[in-house]
């Protein structure tokens, strides 16, 4: 086996494995090193996303939503189920099987693209005229040399000071996706994407869920109108969300007691059977031995990069969660493709303004571009149009009419500046908005495009018509 490569990618999450595939497609010899393993020690490429993030969370969101629908929503369709029972073990097994399919798919893609995969930890060992030396420590120890290195080592969950993850009572995302029995009382710290998604899963399966959030406003990154609607719907579903809290102490014995001050500063205490801590993630450069080659990190521990993902070292690149920018799988992938192309001297396209954001709760929440608050802060003159799913035929047929589409366009040019969706299949609908914004479309452009009927996407067209105050179905 060759030990010299054009490119060595450290990390096989969505950033790393995609960078490796694109580099191989471009004719480079590529090694990809990843240390994630299954419980029986086998390689599990795909990173946080595949193993304990995007994929298993969506599997459980789907299963728990099916369970809730059978229990509640199906009766409205004339479907009655007598004895509904939950087989949580089977549900978790299915989730694990979905993860394994993705791990195996990536291993297959490595073979197909002639990428040499190393299962183990990759760390910088030095550099000389022939390139960078990377030590791989796993079952076997070996050293490879690469002309270019792509650091794609991802991120780890941030723990709450004084309340380390113990995998039993205080859980990170990995633990939150594998609770063996539905907890009666579930606490979640953090009402961000992960907290809301995990809270939704366990609420649907029967937990009493209470989410404690430090910030005074709900979903601060979303459009205010969307956040307001989401808060209303989640409260109706029974997700108790308390804002503006300050956690003072977390103690564990048989269960978890969280002592906190509420938004008015009054002392409160809550007892939970499990506590999920979802207060953000920190870049992971553990074991990379960045100091060996002088790879610069910033004050928060991210690998320092420019807008093209170049680090301070020649031919060393960094992408995904380990660098600045949104911690999203698709952002990591885009950076992976762009870096591979830049290595061979091609153009690499990544536009942060058109990165879509999605929260896979029910209703789903998705947006791209700017919201009203951001535009007001910048003094941009804009107009907006909204259209509710209540007035959309397909949503009525589905039996899911929560939410709306909102399109914000420049007041003069009509160019779309942001699109915000809360409602059924928002994660899929947002792609039309991303395409429109990438092509510099105006609201009028969407308004004149023929959309299939009946479809949820018609709500996008109607919102575009609403920008010009001429909706047809409202
Ligand atoms: C619960 C949850 C749900 C999420 N849902 C979504 C979602 O729906 N959509 C979305 O876009 N994003 C989602 N995310 C975020 C997404 O998972 C990350 O943004 C994405 O995984 C980042 O990709 P990455 O390639 O940068 O890093 P990672 O996926 O973290 O992969 C890094 C890989 O590098 C390996 N590694 C690290 N150091 C070394 C080393 N020295 N040697 C060898 N290997 C090493 C790790 O083992 C890992 O396999 C979710 C995250 C969580 C936690």
PDB file of C-alpha atoms and ligand atoms in Angstrom, residues 10-17 33-36 44-55 57-58 120-123 152-155 173 177 193-194 197-198 281 284 286-288 319-322 326-332 358 360, ligand 1:
ATOM      1  CA  UNK A  10      -8.291  13.819   8.650  1.00  0.00           C
ATOM      2  CA  UNK A  11     -11.886  13.061   9.632  1.00  0.00           C
ATOM      3  CA  UNK A  12     -14.578  11.281   7.615  1.00  0.00           C
ATOM      4  CA  UNK A  13     -17.622  13.314   8.658  1.00  0.00           C
ATOM      5  CA  UNK A  14     -19.696  15.005   5.928  1.00  0.00           C
ATOM      6  CA  UNK A  15     -16.902  17.537   5.406  1.00  0.00           C
ATOM      7  CA  UNK A  16     -14.046  15.036   5.231  1.00  0.00           C
ATOM      8  CA  UNK A  17     -15.552  12.159   3.277  1.00  0.00           C
ATOM      9  CA  UNK A  33      -8.336   8.847   8.227  1.00  0.00           C
ATOM     10  CA  UNK A  34     -11.151   8.493  10.754  1.00  0.00           C
ATOM     11  CA  UNK A  35     -11.212   7.089  14.251  1.00  0.00           C
ATOM     12  CA  UNK A  36     -14.965   6.623  14.895  1.00  0.00           C
ATOM     13  CA  UNK A  44     -17.942   3.940  11.389  1.00  0.00           C
ATOM     14  CA  UNK A  45     -17.186   6.756   8.942  1.00  0.00           C
ATOM     15  CA  UNK A  46     -19.666   9.607   8.622  1.00  0.00           C
ATOM     16  CA  UNK A  47     -18.726  11.553  11.749  1.00  0.00           C
ATOM     17  CA  UNK A  48     -21.136  13.184  14.147  1.00  0.00           C
ATOM     18  CA  UNK A  49     -23.670  13.618  11.358  1.00  0.00           C
ATOM     19  CA  UNK A  50     -24.012   9.931  10.512  1.00  0.00           C
ATOM     20  CA  UNK A  51     -23.344   8.388  13.916  1.00  0.00           C
ATOM     21  CA  UNK A  52     -24.866  10.664  16.543  1.00  0.00           C
ATOM     22  CA  UNK A  53     -26.310  13.675  14.712  1.00  0.00           C
ATOM     23  CA  UNK A  54     -28.335  14.394  11.586  1.00  0.00           C
ATOM     24  CA  UNK A  55     -29.109  10.823  10.542  1.00  0.00           C
ATOM     25  CA  UNK A  57     -31.951  12.154  15.026  1.00  0.00           C
ATOM     26  CA  UNK A  58     -34.019  12.219  11.842  1.00  0.00           C
ATOM     27  CA  UNK A 120      -7.492   5.337  13.542  1.00  0.00           C
ATOM     28  CA  UNK A 121      -6.455   8.719  14.832  1.00  0.00           C
ATOM     29  CA  UNK A 122      -4.513  10.997  12.515  1.00  0.00           C
ATOM     30  CA  UNK A 123      -2.061  13.463  13.994  1.00  0.00           C
ATOM     31  CA  UNK A 152     -12.075  17.915   9.021  1.00  0.00           C
ATOM     32  CA  UNK A 153     -12.105  16.823  12.643  1.00  0.00           C
ATOM     33  CA  UNK A 154     -15.515  18.246  13.520  1.00  0.00           C
ATOM     34  CA  UNK A 155     -16.854  19.190  16.923  1.00  0.00           C
ATOM     35  CA  UNK A 173     -26.564  14.165  21.882  1.00  0.00           C
ATOM     36  CA  UNK A 177     -30.440   9.292  20.941  1.00  0.00           C
ATOM     37  CA  UNK A 193     -31.992  23.065  17.217  1.00  0.00           C
ATOM     38  CA  UNK A 194     -30.731  19.948  19.015  1.00  0.00           C
ATOM     39  CA  UNK A 197     -35.464  18.135  18.146  1.00  0.00           C
ATOM     40  CA  UNK A 198     -34.549  15.818  21.038  1.00  0.00           C
ATOM     41  CA  UNK A 281     -20.648  22.400  20.399  1.00  0.00           C
ATOM     42  CA  UNK A 284     -12.465  19.243  18.032  1.00  0.00           C
ATOM     43  CA  UNK A 286      -8.003  16.749  20.274  1.00  0.00           C
ATOM     44  CA  UNK A 287      -5.207  14.455  19.247  1.00  0.00           C
ATOM     45  CA  UNK A 288      -4.429  16.341  16.050  1.00  0.00           C
ATOM     46  CA  UNK A 319     -13.363  22.644   6.824  1.00  0.00           C
ATOM     47  CA  UNK A 320     -16.664  21.976   8.586  1.00  0.00           C
ATOM     48  CA  UNK A 321     -17.407  22.284  12.293  1.00  0.00           C
ATOM     49  CA  UNK A 322     -13.733  22.734  13.200  1.00  0.00           C
ATOM     50  CA  UNK A 326     -22.487  27.520  10.868  1.00  0.00           C
ATOM     51  CA  UNK A 327     -22.083  24.026  12.310  1.00  0.00           C
ATOM     52  CA  UNK A 328     -24.130  22.290   9.630  1.00  0.00           C
ATOM     53  CA  UNK A 329     -23.430  19.129   7.653  1.00  0.00           C
ATOM     54  CA  UNK A 330     -24.223  20.707   4.285  1.00  0.00           C
ATOM     55  CA  UNK A 331     -21.916  23.666   5.006  1.00  0.00           C
ATOM     56  CA  UNK A 332     -19.131  21.145   5.790  1.00  0.00           C
ATOM     57  CA  UNK A 358     -33.616  23.633   9.191  1.00  0.00           C
ATOM     58  CA  UNK A 360     -36.857  19.164  12.053  1.00  0.00           C
TER      59      UNK A 360
HETATM   60  C1  LIG B   1     -28.018  15.709  17.380  1.00  0.00           C
HETATM   61  C2  LIG B   1     -27.479  16.456  16.185  1.00  0.00           C
HETATM   62  C3  LIG B   1     -28.286  16.643  15.090  1.00  0.00           C
HETATM   63  C4  LIG B   1     -27.794  17.328  13.980  1.00  0.00           C
HETATM   64  N1  LIG B   1     -28.626  17.485  12.918  1.00  0.00           N
HETATM   65  C5  LIG B   1     -28.177  18.157  11.840  1.00  0.00           C
HETATM   66  C6  LIG B   1     -29.006  18.307  10.705  1.00  0.00           C
HETATM   67  O1  LIG B   1     -30.155  17.848  10.682  1.00  0.00           O
HETATM   68  N2  LIG B   1     -28.520  18.970   9.632  1.00  0.00           N
HETATM   69  C7  LIG B   1     -27.247  19.498   9.636  1.00  0.00           C
HETATM   70  O2  LIG B   1     -26.852  20.111   8.631  1.00  0.00           O
HETATM   71  N3  LIG B   1     -26.433  19.354  10.695  1.00  0.00           N
HETATM   72  C8  LIG B   1     -26.858  18.692  11.791  1.00  0.00           C
HETATM   73  N4  LIG B   1     -26.023  18.522  12.847  1.00  0.00           N
HETATM   74  C9  LIG B   1     -24.657  19.085  12.762  1.00  0.00           C
HETATM   75  C10 LIG B   1     -23.754  18.171  11.939  1.00  0.00           C
HETATM   76  O3  LIG B   1     -23.752  16.890  12.505  1.00  0.00           O
HETATM   77  C11 LIG B   1     -22.343  18.739  11.877  1.00  0.00           C
HETATM   78  O4  LIG B   1     -22.393  20.071  11.433  1.00  0.00           O
HETATM   79  C12 LIG B   1     -21.484  17.923  10.922  1.00  0.00           C
HETATM   80  O5  LIG B   1     -21.398  16.590  11.342  1.00  0.00           O
HETATM   81  C13 LIG B   1     -20.076  18.517  10.815  1.00  0.00           C
HETATM   82  O6  LIG B   1     -19.337  17.750   9.927  1.00  0.00           O
HETATM   83  P1  LIG B   1     -17.754  17.650  10.009  1.00  0.00           P
HETATM   84  O7  LIG B   1     -17.349  16.795   8.871  1.00  0.00           O
HETATM   85  O8  LIG B   1     -17.166  18.995  10.124  1.00  0.00           O
HETATM   86  O9  LIG B   1     -17.438  16.936  11.399  1.00  0.00           O
HETATM   87  P2  LIG B   1     -17.952  15.606  12.085  1.00  0.00           P
HETATM   88  O10 LIG B   1     -19.193  15.107  11.502  1.00  0.00           O
HETATM   89  O11 LIG B   1     -17.925  15.870  13.548  1.00  0.00           O
HETATM   90  O12 LIG B   1     -16.834  14.532  11.725  1.00  0.00           O
HETATM   91  C14 LIG B   1     -15.549  14.614  12.212  1.00  0.00           C
HETATM   92  C15 LIG B   1     -14.922  13.237  12.154  1.00  0.00           C
HETATM   93  O13 LIG B   1     -13.531  13.358  12.403  1.00  0.00           O
HETATM   94  C16 LIG B   1     -13.112  12.298  13.245  1.00  0.00           C
HETATM   95  N5  LIG B   1     -11.883  12.736  13.910  1.00  0.00           N
HETATM   96  C17 LIG B   1     -11.713  13.807  14.725  1.00  0.00           C
HETATM   97  N6  LIG B   1     -10.402  13.941  15.048  1.00  0.00           N
HETATM   98  C18 LIG B   1      -9.747  12.941  14.410  1.00  0.00           C
HETATM   99  C19 LIG B   1      -8.394  12.574  14.323  1.00  0.00           C
HETATM  100  N7  LIG B   1      -7.425  13.268  14.926  1.00  0.00           N
HETATM  101  N8  LIG B   1      -8.073  11.482  13.599  1.00  0.00           N
HETATM  102  C20 LIG B   1      -9.037  10.765  12.951  1.00  0.00           C
HETATM  103  N9  LIG B   1     -10.331  11.092  12.983  1.00  0.00           N
HETATM  104  C21 LIG B   1     -10.689  12.162  13.698  1.00  0.00           C
HETATM  105  C22 LIG B   1     -14.292  12.084  14.168  1.00  0.00           C
HETATM  106  O14 LIG B   1     -14.237  10.796  14.739  1.00  0.00           O
HETATM  107  C23 LIG B   1     -15.451  12.259  13.193  1.00  0.00           C
HETATM  108  O15 LIG B   1     -15.759  11.041  12.590  1.00  0.00           O
HETATM  109  C24 LIG B   1     -26.470  17.818  13.970  1.00  0.00           C
HETATM  110  C25 LIG B   1     -25.640  17.610  15.073  1.00  0.00           C
HETATM  111  C26 LIG B   1     -26.130  16.943  16.164  1.00  0.00           C
HETATM  112  C27 LIG B   1     -25.210  16.715  17.333  1.00  0.00           C
END
